Short mmCIF file of C-alpha atoms and ligand atoms in Angstrom, two decimals:
data_model
loop_
_atom_site.label_atom_id
_atom_site.label_comp_id
_atom_site.label_asym_id
_atom_site.label_seq_id
_atom_site.Cartn_x
_atom_site.Cartn_y
_atom_site.Cartn_z
CA UNK A 1465 47.58 8.72 251.49
CA UNK A 1466 47.96 5.00 252.06
CA UNK A 1467 50.30 3.49 254.65
CA UNK A 1468 51.72 0.07 253.17
CA UNK A 1469 52.34 -2.84 255.33
CA UNK A 1470 54.68 -5.89 255.98
CA UNK A 1471 53.49 -9.36 255.12
CA UNK A 1472 54.06 -11.59 257.89
CA UNK A 1473 52.70 -15.18 258.71
CA UNK A 1474 50.05 -14.62 256.13
CA UNK A 1475 48.77 -11.06 257.08
CA UNK A 1476 49.31 -7.64 256.16
CA UNK A 1477 50.85 -5.99 259.33
CA UNK A 1478 51.25 -2.63 259.96
CA UNK A 1479 54.70 -1.05 260.69
CA UNK A 1480 55.26 -0.43 264.46
CA UNK A 1481 58.94 1.06 264.45
CA UNK A 1482 57.37 4.76 263.64
CA UNK A 1483 59.60 5.21 260.78
CA UNK A 1484 58.29 5.26 257.07
CA UNK A 1485 59.70 5.91 253.67
CA UNK A 1486 57.84 7.99 251.14
CA UNK A 1487 56.72 5.90 248.06
CA UNK A 1488 56.56 8.56 245.18
CA UNK A 1489 54.50 8.61 242.07
CA UNK A 1490 57.31 9.60 239.72
CA UNK A 1491 55.18 10.83 237.15
CA UNK A 1492 53.71 13.54 239.28
CA UNK A 1493 56.49 14.08 241.96
CA UNK A 1494 53.63 13.44 244.69
CA UNK A 1495 53.87 11.13 247.65
CA UNK A 1496 51.28 8.37 247.16
CA UNK A 1497 52.09 5.88 249.96
CA UNK A 1498 54.53 5.42 252.90
CA UNK A 1499 56.29 2.14 253.35
CA UNK A 1500 56.91 1.13 256.83
CA UNK A 1501 60.73 0.78 257.76
CA UNK A 1502 60.93 -2.51 260.01
CA UNK A 1503 62.71 -2.51 263.38
CA UNK A 1504 64.99 -5.45 264.41
CA UNK A 1505 62.01 -6.62 266.42
CA UNK A 1506 59.87 -6.78 263.26
CA UNK A 1507 62.37 -8.67 261.28
CA UNK A 1508 62.89 -11.00 263.97
CA UNK A 1509 59.42 -11.85 264.34
CA UNK A 1510 59.17 -12.63 260.48
CA UNK A 1511 62.34 -15.11 261.04
CA UNK A 1512 60.57 -16.86 263.93
CA UNK A 1513 57.51 -17.48 261.98
CA UNK A 1514 59.65 -18.57 259.09
CA UNK A 1515 61.56 -20.89 261.15
CA UNK A 1516 58.57 -22.56 262.45
CA UNK A 1517 56.86 -23.01 259.06
CA UNK A 1518 59.98 -24.19 257.11
CA UNK A 1519 60.50 -27.79 258.14
CA UNK A 1520 56.91 -28.84 257.23
CA UNK A 1521 57.16 -27.17 253.83
CA UNK A 1522 60.56 -29.03 253.14
CA UNK A 1523 58.94 -32.24 254.15
CA UNK A 1524 56.20 -31.89 251.39
CA UNK A 1525 57.06 -33.90 248.25
CA UNK A 1526 58.75 -31.66 245.72
CA UNK A 1527 56.09 -32.43 243.10
CA UNK A 1528 53.41 -31.09 245.34
CA UNK A 1529 55.55 -27.92 246.19
CA UNK A 1530 55.94 -27.66 242.28
CA UNK A 1531 52.03 -27.81 242.01
CA UNK A 1532 51.76 -24.67 244.19
CA UNK A 1533 54.15 -23.01 241.87
CA UNK A 1534 52.14 -23.99 238.91
CA UNK A 1535 48.93 -22.42 240.35
CA UNK A 1536 51.00 -19.41 241.20
CA UNK A 1537 51.97 -18.95 237.27
CA UNK A 1538 48.18 -19.19 236.85
CA UNK A 1539 47.40 -16.36 239.16
CA UNK A 1540 50.18 -14.23 237.74
CA UNK A 1541 48.78 -14.51 234.46
CA UNK A 1542 45.24 -13.85 235.87
CA UNK A 1543 46.47 -10.78 237.59
CA UNK A 1544 49.04 -9.32 235.11
CA UNK A 1545 47.25 -6.11 234.25
CA UNK A 1546 46.76 -5.36 237.76
CA UNK A 1547 50.42 -6.15 238.79
CA UNK A 1548 51.67 -4.04 235.94
CA UNK A 1549 49.34 -1.18 236.57
CA UNK A 1550 50.67 -1.23 240.37
CA UNK A 1551 54.35 -1.47 239.27
CA UNK A 1552 54.17 1.24 236.83
CA UNK A 1553 52.43 3.60 239.43
CA UNK A 1554 55.38 3.28 241.77
CA UNK A 1555 58.22 2.69 239.49
CA UNK A 1556 57.24 5.00 236.46
CA UNK A 1557 58.06 2.47 233.50
CA UNK A 1558 55.39 1.93 230.86
CA UNK A 1559 52.87 -0.66 231.05
CA UNK A 1560 54.31 -3.03 228.54
CA UNK A 1561 57.58 -2.70 230.33
CA UNK A 1562 55.91 -3.47 233.53
CA UNK A 1563 54.19 -6.50 232.25
CA UNK A 1564 57.55 -7.73 230.91
CA UNK A 1565 58.99 -7.14 234.33
CA UNK A 1566 56.24 -9.62 235.70
CA UNK A 1567 56.67 -11.95 232.81
CA UNK A 1568 60.42 -12.54 233.28
CA UNK A 1569 59.86 -13.28 236.85
CA UNK A 1570 56.99 -15.65 235.98
CA UNK A 1571 59.36 -17.40 233.49
CA UNK A 1572 61.72 -18.30 236.37
CA UNK A 1573 58.60 -19.73 238.38
CA UNK A 1574 57.89 -21.93 235.41
CA UNK A 1575 61.59 -23.10 235.37
CA UNK A 1576 61.38 -23.91 239.10
CA UNK A 1577 58.30 -26.16 238.54
CA UNK A 1578 60.89 -28.51 237.44
CA UNK A 1579 62.11 -28.82 240.97
CA UNK A 1580 61.54 -32.54 241.35
CA UNK A 1581 63.92 -33.20 238.55
CA UNK A 1582 66.34 -30.35 239.62
CA UNK A 1583 66.57 -31.59 243.22
CA UNK A 1584 67.36 -35.28 242.30
CA UNK A 1585 70.59 -36.53 243.88
CA UNK A 1586 73.18 -38.93 242.77
CA UNK A 1587 73.62 -42.45 243.60
CA UNK A 1588 76.33 -45.00 243.31
CA UNK A 1589 75.50 -48.73 243.91
CA UNK A 1590 78.11 -51.03 245.48
CA UNK A 1591 80.80 -48.40 245.83
CA UNK A 1592 82.52 -50.98 248.20
CA UNK A 1593 81.33 -54.37 249.84
CA UNK A 1594 77.77 -53.86 250.65
CA UNK A 1595 78.50 -49.90 250.48
CA UNK A 1596 76.23 -47.52 248.65
CA UNK A 1597 76.85 -43.76 248.44
CA UNK A 1598 74.31 -41.40 247.54
CA UNK A 1599 73.86 -37.51 247.67
CA UNK A 1600 71.09 -35.28 248.12
CA UNK A 1601 70.05 -31.66 248.27
CA UNK A 1602 68.54 -30.19 251.21
CA UNK A 1603 66.99 -26.92 251.71
CA UNK A 1604 68.87 -24.48 253.77
CA UNK A 1605 66.20 -23.53 256.16
CA UNK A 1606 65.38 -19.63 256.33
CA UNK A 1607 66.73 -17.55 253.45
CA UNK A 1608 66.43 -13.95 252.78
CA UNK A 1609 66.57 -11.44 249.63
CA UNK A 1610 67.30 -7.83 249.19
CA UNK A 1611 65.95 -6.51 246.05
CA UNK A 1612 66.36 -3.08 244.01
CA UNK A 1613 63.67 -0.72 242.82
CA UNK A 1614 64.23 -1.23 239.07
CA UNK A 1615 62.69 -4.68 238.70
CA UNK A 1616 60.35 -4.83 241.69
CA UNK A 1617 58.46 -8.14 240.22
CA UNK A 1618 61.13 -10.02 238.42
CA UNK A 1619 63.92 -9.99 240.82
CA UNK A 1620 62.12 -11.06 243.82
CA UNK A 1621 60.86 -13.79 241.88
CA UNK A 1622 64.26 -14.56 240.68
CA UNK A 1623 65.08 -15.41 244.12
CA UNK A 1624 62.02 -16.50 246.05
CA UNK A 1625 60.84 -18.96 243.33
CA UNK A 1626 63.87 -21.38 243.45
CA UNK A 1627 64.21 -20.78 247.22
CA UNK A 1628 60.61 -22.04 247.83
CA UNK A 1629 60.82 -24.63 245.27
CA UNK A 1630 63.80 -26.21 247.20
CA UNK A 1631 61.87 -26.14 250.36
CA UNK A 1632 63.19 -23.16 251.97
CA UNK A 1633 61.25 -20.23 253.77
CA UNK A 1634 62.07 -16.86 252.16
CA UNK A 1635 62.01 -13.10 253.63
CA UNK A 1636 61.93 -10.56 251.12
CA UNK A 1637 63.10 -7.11 251.75
CA UNK A 1638 62.31 -5.21 248.69
CA UNK A 1639 63.16 -1.64 247.87
CA UNK A 1640 61.43 0.94 250.04
CA UNK A 1641 60.79 2.98 246.68
CA UNK A 1642 58.12 0.50 245.03
CA UNK A 1643 57.14 -2.02 247.55
CA UNK A 1644 53.63 -2.80 246.75
CA UNK A 1645 54.20 -5.34 243.88
CA UNK A 1646 56.29 -7.56 246.08
CA UNK A 1647 53.30 -7.52 248.80
CA UNK A 1648 50.79 -8.53 246.10
CA UNK A 1649 53.17 -11.37 244.93
CA UNK A 1650 53.45 -12.71 248.38
CA UNK A 1651 49.48 -12.58 248.77
CA UNK A 1652 49.14 -14.48 245.39
CA UNK A 1653 51.50 -17.01 246.20
CA UNK A 1654 49.61 -18.07 249.26
CA UNK A 1655 46.31 -17.98 247.19
CA UNK A 1656 47.93 -20.63 245.31
CA UNK A 1657 48.53 -22.75 248.29
CA UNK A 1658 51.78 -21.72 249.78
CA UNK A 1659 51.62 -22.06 253.67
CA UNK A 1660 51.70 -19.16 255.64
CA UNK A 1661 55.21 -18.02 256.76
CA UNK A 1662 57.07 -19.43 253.67
CA UNK A 1663 57.04 -16.34 251.87
CA UNK A 1664 57.20 -12.80 253.97
CA UNK A 1665 57.94 -9.49 252.83
CA UNK A 1666 59.60 -7.14 255.41
CA UNK A 1667 59.79 -3.72 254.21
CA UNK A 1668 62.82 -1.52 255.35
CA UNK A 1669 66.05 0.27 254.76
CA UNK A 1670 69.52 -0.20 256.17
CA UNK A 1671 68.13 -1.12 259.45
CA UNK A 1672 66.18 -4.24 258.26
CA UNK A 1673 69.11 -5.23 255.96
CA UNK A 1674 71.72 -5.16 258.84
CA UNK A 1675 69.18 -7.28 261.06
CA UNK A 1676 68.87 -9.76 258.31
CA UNK A 1677 72.74 -9.79 257.88
CA UNK A 1678 73.25 -10.40 261.66
CA UNK A 1679 70.40 -12.81 262.23
CA UNK A 1680 71.67 -16.29 263.24
CA UNK A 1681 68.97 -18.19 261.62
CA UNK A 1682 69.12 -16.72 258.33
CA UNK A 1683 71.29 -19.11 256.29
CA UNK A 1684 71.53 -17.40 253.08
CA UNK A 1685 71.23 -13.94 251.43
CA UNK A 1686 70.67 -12.86 247.97
CA UNK A 1687 71.21 -9.23 246.99
CA UNK A 1688 70.52 -7.13 243.85
CA UNK A 1689 71.52 -3.45 243.95
CA UNK A 1690 74.31 -0.95 243.49
CA UNK A 1691 77.76 -2.02 243.97
CA UNK A 1692 78.86 -0.33 247.19
CA UNK A 1693 75.87 -1.93 248.99
CA UNK A 1694 76.68 -5.28 247.03
CA UNK A 1695 80.36 -5.19 248.53
CA UNK A 1696 78.99 -4.27 252.08
CA UNK A 1697 76.28 -7.07 252.12
CA UNK A 1698 78.72 -9.56 250.79
CA UNK A 1699 81.29 -8.91 253.28
CA UNK A 1700 79.17 -8.66 256.45
CA UNK A 1701 77.06 -11.72 255.37
CA UNK A 1702 80.10 -13.82 254.66
CA UNK A 1703 81.59 -12.63 257.87
CA UNK A 1704 78.60 -13.87 259.68
CA UNK A 1705 78.83 -17.54 258.09
CA UNK A 1706 76.05 -17.04 255.56
CA UNK A 1707 75.93 -18.16 252.00
CA UNK A 1708 75.59 -14.83 249.99
CA UNK A 1709 75.31 -13.88 246.51
CA UNK A 1710 75.34 -10.14 245.44
CA UNK A 1711 74.89 -8.55 242.07
CA UNK A 1712 75.84 -5.10 241.60
CA UNK A 1713 75.95 -2.05 239.02
CA UNK A 1714 77.01 -2.08 235.41
CA UNK A 1715 78.41 -0.06 232.55
CA UNK A 1716 77.63 -2.03 229.51
CA UNK A 1717 79.61 -1.44 226.24
CA UNK A 1718 78.18 -2.20 222.71
CA UNK A 1719 80.97 -2.32 220.04
CA UNK A 1720 79.78 -1.58 216.52
CA UNK A 1721 82.06 -2.82 213.90
CA UNK A 1722 82.36 -1.09 210.38
CA UNK A 1723 80.47 -4.04 208.75
CA UNK A 1724 77.62 -3.90 211.06
CA UNK A 1725 74.10 -3.19 209.82
CA UNK A 1726 74.11 0.34 210.94
CA UNK A 1727 70.14 0.75 211.13
CA UNK A 1728 70.10 -2.35 213.20
CA UNK A 1729 72.52 -1.14 215.50
CA UNK A 1730 71.12 2.31 215.95
CA UNK A 1731 67.53 0.81 216.67
CA UNK A 1732 69.27 -1.57 219.17
CA UNK A 1733 71.23 0.96 220.87
CA UNK A 1734 68.14 3.34 221.36
CA UNK A 1735 66.05 0.61 222.75
CA UNK A 1736 68.80 -0.61 224.98
CA UNK A 1737 70.31 2.74 226.01
CA UNK A 1738 66.78 4.53 226.60
CA UNK A 1739 64.34 1.85 227.43
CA UNK A 1740 63.05 2.02 230.96
CA UNK A 1741 64.82 5.44 231.15
CA UNK A 1742 68.14 3.69 231.31
CA UNK A 1743 67.20 2.27 234.67
CA UNK A 1744 68.50 -1.44 233.61
CA UNK A 1745 71.56 -3.22 235.00
CA UNK A 1746 71.67 -4.52 231.28
CA UNK A 1747 71.20 -1.08 229.57
CA UNK A 1748 73.84 -0.17 227.05
CA UNK A 1749 75.35 3.00 228.37
CA UNK A 1750 78.47 3.20 226.25
CA UNK A 1751 78.64 2.84 222.47
CA UNK A 1752 82.00 2.06 220.93
CA UNK A 1753 81.81 2.36 217.09
CA UNK A 1754 85.15 1.26 215.22
CA UNK A 1755 86.59 3.81 213.02
CA UNK A 1756 85.72 7.48 212.67
CA UNK A 1757 83.40 6.59 209.63
CA UNK A 1758 81.50 4.17 211.63
CA UNK A 1759 81.02 6.64 214.37
CA UNK A 1760 79.87 9.42 212.11
CA UNK A 1761 77.34 6.79 210.44
CA UNK A 1762 76.15 5.77 213.70
CA UNK A 1763 75.43 9.13 215.22
CA UNK A 1764 73.82 10.27 212.08
CA UNK A 1765 71.25 7.30 212.41
CA UNK A 1766 71.04 7.92 216.11
CA UNK A 1767 70.23 11.39 216.43
CA UNK A 1768 66.80 11.46 214.59
CA UNK A 1769 65.70 8.25 216.32
CA UNK A 1770 66.47 9.53 219.79
CA UNK A 1771 64.88 12.93 219.01
CA UNK A 1772 61.82 11.05 218.28
CA UNK A 1773 61.59 9.25 221.56
CA UNK A 1774 58.45 9.97 223.39
CA UNK A 1775 58.70 10.55 226.92
CA UNK A 1776 55.53 10.50 229.37
CA UNK A 1777 53.63 8.86 232.10
CA UNK A 1778 52.40 5.30 231.74
CA UNK A 1779 48.90 6.35 231.63
CA UNK A 1780 49.67 8.36 228.23
CA UNK A 1781 49.28 5.13 226.18
CA UNK A 1782 51.49 2.22 224.81
CA UNK A 1783 53.42 4.50 222.32
CA UNK A 1784 55.43 6.16 225.22
CA UNK A 1785 58.91 5.06 225.05
CA UNK A 1786 59.99 5.67 228.44
CA UNK A 1787 58.80 7.25 231.71
CA UNK A 1788 60.08 9.28 234.40
CA UNK A 1789 63.14 8.16 236.67
CA UNK A 1790 62.25 6.85 240.02
CA UNK A 1791 63.06 9.80 242.40
CA UNK A 1792 63.75 13.55 242.31
CA UNK A 1793 67.35 12.60 243.57
CA UNK A 1794 67.90 10.24 240.87
CA UNK A 1795 66.94 12.92 238.34
CA UNK A 1796 69.34 15.35 240.16
CA UNK A 1797 72.10 12.91 239.86
CA UNK A 1798 71.75 12.19 236.26
CA UNK A 1799 71.62 15.93 235.31
CA UNK A 1800 74.56 16.58 237.55
CA UNK A 1801 76.50 13.81 235.74
CA UNK A 1802 75.43 15.25 232.31
CA UNK A 1803 76.84 18.44 233.28
CA UNK A 1804 80.15 16.96 234.31
CA UNK A 1805 80.39 15.31 230.90
CA UNK A 1806 79.88 18.73 229.38
CA UNK A 1807 82.47 20.49 231.68
CA UNK A 1808 85.09 17.62 231.08
CA UNK A 1809 85.00 18.17 227.33
CA UNK A 1810 82.57 15.53 225.95
CA UNK A 1811 80.27 16.70 222.98
CA UNK A 1812 76.72 16.79 223.71
CA UNK A 1813 75.05 15.70 220.53
CA UNK A 1814 71.35 15.28 221.98
CA UNK A 1815 70.91 17.74 224.74
CA UNK A 1816 67.83 16.63 227.07
CA UNK A 1817 68.76 19.03 229.98
CA UNK A 1818 65.69 21.40 229.15
CA UNK A 1819 63.22 18.69 228.74
CA UNK A 1820 59.82 19.55 230.49
CA UNK A 1821 56.65 17.55 230.21
CA UNK A 1822 53.60 19.96 230.16
CA UNK A 1823 51.14 19.11 233.03
CA UNK A 1824 53.80 16.96 234.67
CA UNK A 1825 56.31 19.59 235.66
CA UNK A 1826 57.01 18.25 239.01
CA UNK A 1827 57.33 14.53 237.59
CA UNK A 1828 60.84 12.93 237.52
CA UNK A 1829 61.14 13.06 233.74
CA UNK A 1830 64.59 13.35 232.14
CA UNK A 1831 65.33 14.06 228.50
CA UNK A 1832 67.22 11.81 226.41
CA UNK A 1833 71.05 12.43 226.13
CA UNK A 1834 73.65 11.40 223.63
CA UNK A 1835 77.23 12.22 224.04
CA UNK A 1836 80.00 11.96 221.51
CA UNK A 1837 83.90 11.95 222.11
CA UNK A 1838 83.76 10.49 225.54
CA UNK A 1839 87.00 9.67 226.89
CA UNK A 1840 87.62 7.08 229.90
CA UNK A 1841 88.72 9.62 232.27
CA UNK A 1842 85.50 11.44 232.39
CA UNK A 1843 82.76 10.82 235.19
CA UNK A 1844 80.15 9.99 232.70
CA UNK A 1845 82.19 7.04 231.55
CA UNK A 1846 83.57 5.76 234.88
CA UNK A 1847 80.17 6.20 236.68
CA UNK A 1848 76.95 4.03 236.37
CA UNK A 1849 74.43 6.97 235.46
CA UNK A 1850 71.28 4.85 235.49
CA UNK A 1851 69.51 7.46 233.28
CA UNK A 1852 68.69 7.93 229.65
CA UNK A 1853 72.30 9.01 228.86
CA UNK A 1854 74.36 7.23 226.01
CA UNK A 1855 78.10 7.82 225.78
CA UNK A 1856 80.11 7.47 222.49
CA UNK A 1857 83.83 6.49 223.07
CA UNK A 1858 85.45 6.22 219.58
CA UNK A 1859 87.86 3.52 218.98
CA UNK A 1860 90.23 3.24 215.99
CA UNK A 1861 90.31 -0.76 216.12
CA UNK A 1862 88.72 -3.51 217.17
CA UNK A 1863 91.35 -4.45 219.81
CA UNK A 1864 91.19 -0.90 221.29
CA UNK A 1865 87.26 -1.15 221.62
CA UNK A 1866 87.74 -4.55 223.14
CA UNK A 1867 90.17 -3.08 225.56
CA UNK A 1868 87.41 -0.61 226.77
CA UNK A 1869 84.96 -3.06 227.94
CA UNK A 1870 87.78 -5.33 229.29
CA UNK A 1871 89.34 -2.45 231.37
CA UNK A 1872 86.24 -1.07 232.87
CA UNK A 1873 85.58 -2.17 236.44
CA UNK A 1874 81.90 -3.39 235.78
CA UNK A 1875 81.42 -6.70 233.61
CA UNK A 1876 77.78 -7.24 233.97
CA UNK A 1877 76.73 -7.52 229.94
CA UNK A 1878 78.16 -6.36 226.67
CA UNK A 1879 77.46 -6.61 222.92
CA UNK A 1880 79.01 -6.50 219.47
CA UNK A 1881 77.28 -5.64 216.35
CA UNK A 1882 79.08 -7.25 213.34
CA UNK A 1883 78.52 -9.33 210.33
CA UNK A 1884 81.78 -11.03 210.91
CA UNK A 1885 81.60 -14.33 212.59
CA UNK A 1886 85.23 -14.54 213.19
CA UNK A 1887 85.37 -11.24 215.12
CA UNK A 1888 82.19 -12.06 217.14
CA UNK A 1889 83.67 -15.37 218.21
CA UNK A 1890 86.77 -13.87 219.35
CA UNK A 1891 84.84 -11.21 221.22
CA UNK A 1892 82.67 -13.89 222.95
CA UNK A 1893 85.90 -15.92 223.90
CA UNK A 1894 88.03 -13.09 225.24
CA UNK A 1895 85.66 -10.31 226.94
CA UNK A 1896 85.83 -10.78 230.81
CA UNK A 1897 82.07 -9.83 231.06
CA UNK A 1898 79.30 -12.26 232.15
CA UNK A 1899 76.75 -11.99 229.63
CA UNK A 1900 77.38 -11.11 225.77
CA UNK A 1901 75.22 -10.37 222.93
CA UNK A 1902 75.99 -10.89 219.24
CA UNK A 1903 73.91 -8.49 217.37
CA UNK A 1904 71.63 -8.74 220.55
CA UNK A 1905 71.79 -5.45 222.72
CA UNK A 1906 70.35 -6.66 225.94
CA UNK A 1907 71.57 -10.22 226.35
CA UNK A 1908 69.38 -11.31 229.40
CA UNK A 1909 69.69 -15.06 229.60
CA UNK A 1910 66.50 -17.02 229.67
CA UNK A 1911 65.19 -18.49 232.94
CA UNK A 1912 66.81 -22.00 232.21
CA UNK A 1913 70.24 -20.34 231.67
CA UNK A 1914 71.79 -18.16 234.63
CA UNK A 1915 72.14 -14.73 235.06
CA UNK A 1916 75.39 -12.99 236.38
CA UNK A 1917 78.08 -10.45 235.52
CA UNK A 1918 81.78 -10.59 236.40
CA UNK A 1919 84.21 -8.17 238.01
CA UNK A 1920 82.43 -5.60 240.33
CA UNK A 1921 78.96 -6.28 238.91
CA UNK A 1922 78.71 -9.64 240.79
CA UNK A 1923 80.13 -11.20 244.16
CA UNK A 1924 79.87 -14.79 245.02
CA UNK A 1925 80.21 -17.93 243.13
CA UNK A 1926 76.78 -18.94 241.56
CA UNK A 1927 74.72 -17.04 239.14
CA UNK A 1928 70.89 -16.13 239.64
CA UNK A 1929 68.22 -18.44 238.45
CA UNK A 1930 68.82 -21.46 236.17
CA UNK A 1931 70.60 -24.38 237.65
CA UNK A 1932 72.83 -22.29 239.90
CA UNK A 1933 69.65 -21.38 241.77
CA UNK A 1934 69.09 -24.74 242.79
CA UNK A 1935 72.54 -24.98 243.81
CA UNK A 1936 72.39 -21.74 245.94
CA UNK A 1937 69.37 -22.56 247.96
CA UNK A 1938 70.43 -26.16 248.75
CA UNK A 1939 73.22 -27.96 250.73
CA UNK A 1940 74.47 -30.94 249.47
CA UNK A 1941 74.55 -33.95 251.77
CA UNK A 1942 76.51 -37.16 250.97
CA UNK A 1943 75.61 -40.56 252.57
CA UNK A 1944 77.89 -43.63 252.78
CA UNK A 1945 75.84 -46.69 253.76
CA UNK A 1946 76.95 -50.22 254.50
CA UNK A 1947 74.53 -52.77 255.24
CA UNK A 1948 75.18 -55.89 257.50
CA UNK A 1949 74.53 -58.44 254.60
CA UNK A 1950 77.11 -56.67 252.65
CA UNK A 1951 79.80 -57.85 255.11
CA UNK A 1952 78.93 -61.78 254.86
CA UNK A 1953 80.77 -64.12 252.64
CA UNK A 1954 80.17 -62.22 249.27
CA UNK A 1955 80.98 -59.00 250.77
CA UNK A 1956 84.21 -60.34 252.18
CA UNK A 1957 85.25 -61.84 249.00
CA UNK A 1958 84.66 -58.68 247.03
CA UNK A 1959 86.57 -56.71 249.32
CA UNK A 1960 89.79 -59.04 249.08
CA UNK A 1961 89.20 -59.34 245.46
CA UNK A 1962 89.39 -55.34 245.18
CA UNK A 1963 92.52 -55.36 247.26
P1 NAD B 1383 70.41 0.24 245.96
O1 NAD B 1383 71.64 -0.55 246.14
O2 NAD B 1383 70.19 1.62 246.29
O3 NAD B 1383 69.34 -0.65 246.94
C1 NAD B 1383 69.26 -1.98 246.69
C2 NAD B 1383 68.71 -2.76 248.03
O4 NAD B 1383 69.53 -2.45 249.10
C3 NAD B 1383 67.30 -1.83 248.52
O5 NAD B 1383 66.41 -3.01 249.06
C4 NAD B 1383 67.73 -1.02 249.42
O6 NAD B 1383 66.64 -0.84 250.57
C5 NAD B 1383 69.06 -1.61 250.15
N1 NAD B 1383 69.99 -0.53 250.71
C6 NAD B 1383 70.21 0.66 250.15
N2 NAD B 1383 71.05 1.20 250.82
C7 NAD B 1383 71.46 0.45 251.70
C8 NAD B 1383 72.65 0.37 252.89
N3 NAD B 1383 73.18 1.50 253.03
N4 NAD B 1383 72.69 -0.70 253.77
C9 NAD B 1383 71.94 -1.79 253.38
N5 NAD B 1383 70.82 -1.71 252.48
C10 NAD B 1383 70.76 -0.86 251.76
O7 NAD B 1383 69.99 -0.07 244.49
P2 NAD B 1383 68.71 0.54 243.74
O8 NAD B 1383 69.02 1.95 243.55
O9 NAD B 1383 67.44 -0.04 244.21
O10 NAD B 1383 68.96 -0.16 242.40
C11 NAD B 1383 69.58 0.27 241.24
C12 NAD B 1383 70.96 -0.55 241.27
O11 NAD B 1383 70.95 -2.05 241.17
C13 NAD B 1383 71.87 -0.19 239.99
O12 NAD B 1383 73.32 -0.12 240.39
C14 NAD B 1383 71.70 -1.56 239.24
O13 NAD B 1383 72.71 -1.72 238.19
C15 NAD B 1383 71.83 -2.60 240.15
N6 NAD B 1383 71.16 -3.82 239.55
C16 NAD B 1383 71.88 -4.67 239.40
C17 NAD B 1383 71.19 -5.91 238.74
C18 NAD B 1383 72.17 -7.12 238.41
O14 NAD B 1383 71.72 -8.37 238.32
N7 NAD B 1383 73.61 -7.07 238.46
C19 NAD B 1383 70.20 -6.06 238.52
C20 NAD B 1383 69.26 -4.80 238.77
C21 NAD B 1383 69.73 -3.68 239.16
#
């Protein structure tokens, strides 16, 4: 069994705390590696290294910094298969899904190559007599990010690509469940020419996170993960005077209007509900058909599609629809919630509870489940299940359906399937959710737009990637300058004239 490392000052460094987390192979249920859990001292060392390296990196002109990002993109493409394989092995998702994880992160790196343009400041000539005014965006210094298990390539890149393009140093604390790809990314970035100490990976759990939250040198913290932890990190990070953005959990509703193309809606729901075993913050977990006839037609189309889903390990080929969930605890939690749905009176139309994959009996595979007649007081409706479980809540009108999505505490993504432009437009305008799909089930914005939910799905003012990231990872400084010649004759005259 392999002991993984931290990546500090350009080197793989063994953990010295004596604490480790098991990294599982979710398909077999075996422990395949151990991730070191950093002590405060180990985190402090990475911060010291970053603080030393950062000023020189910030002084590199933005175009040269962008060239390092260009080279990094080349290397990501070169190593795509290797990265995807390492990702699938620890996370469990299929290889095409894992490659997609890397690809979506890579696209943010590509966007950040525009740093010279995105970092340009503003200038006002002759704001007063001989006075010019200009503003510039400066790097924050040492920044940090704490990321979840479900996108171990994409989400770290969402954070560190803009942070580094802006001239910051970045300390990544990835999920202890699948830390290998983040370590590979740090190595690749240095191969692309990034100076040592600008991107470091410190593995760990709450201990390392608390050390990040309390370290006086760390200027900003990005977090993506579950809502209770997001709230904790936001509160403690802000109280310590840091710039913090936290993205949390979700319960994404898809409304299906009677006029929707029902085949298209069913296909979309199967992909968005069960893809990646439902372990996506943008997964659709609640279907809201409008009218009983729509609901009956939809369920009739969904059932055979769901029953056809192929569940298996990533090694079984590209026709596998989804793999195991990440841990035994995650599997148990999903099955417990499914049971609560049955006990609380929902109708289990597709029952995956007895699913067993021959040869992989110890793996964390979960069969697909479909519930009908779910009501808003049930735990399966209120809770983020993060598994292959789709709940159907029947609505009798568009207003009732809209109300469900509006009233839920989460507000990450939502979708409407309809052929009616008026309804779609009304939905997009009124809904209190951050990312909206119209006949698109997983409306993840592309790299040059921003990503972020509302309500309990996000804490902080700015979204991830796109132009917001360049605001989050810089401070604006505004200079008002007057030069002596501006005070001579002409300057005085202008001043009087202006009065
Ligand atoms: P998680 O909250 O358990 O862990 C996220 C990170 O926080 C990890 O790095 C972990 O080590 C750390 N952490 C865990 N417990 C902690 C504690 N008590 N104190 C301090 N740090 C702690 O989340 P997860 O299970 O890795 O990921 C799944 C969750 O992430 C889901 O809720 C999903 O919706 C959410 N997510 C949200 C988005 C988004 O953009 N909104 C994107 C992806 C995932």
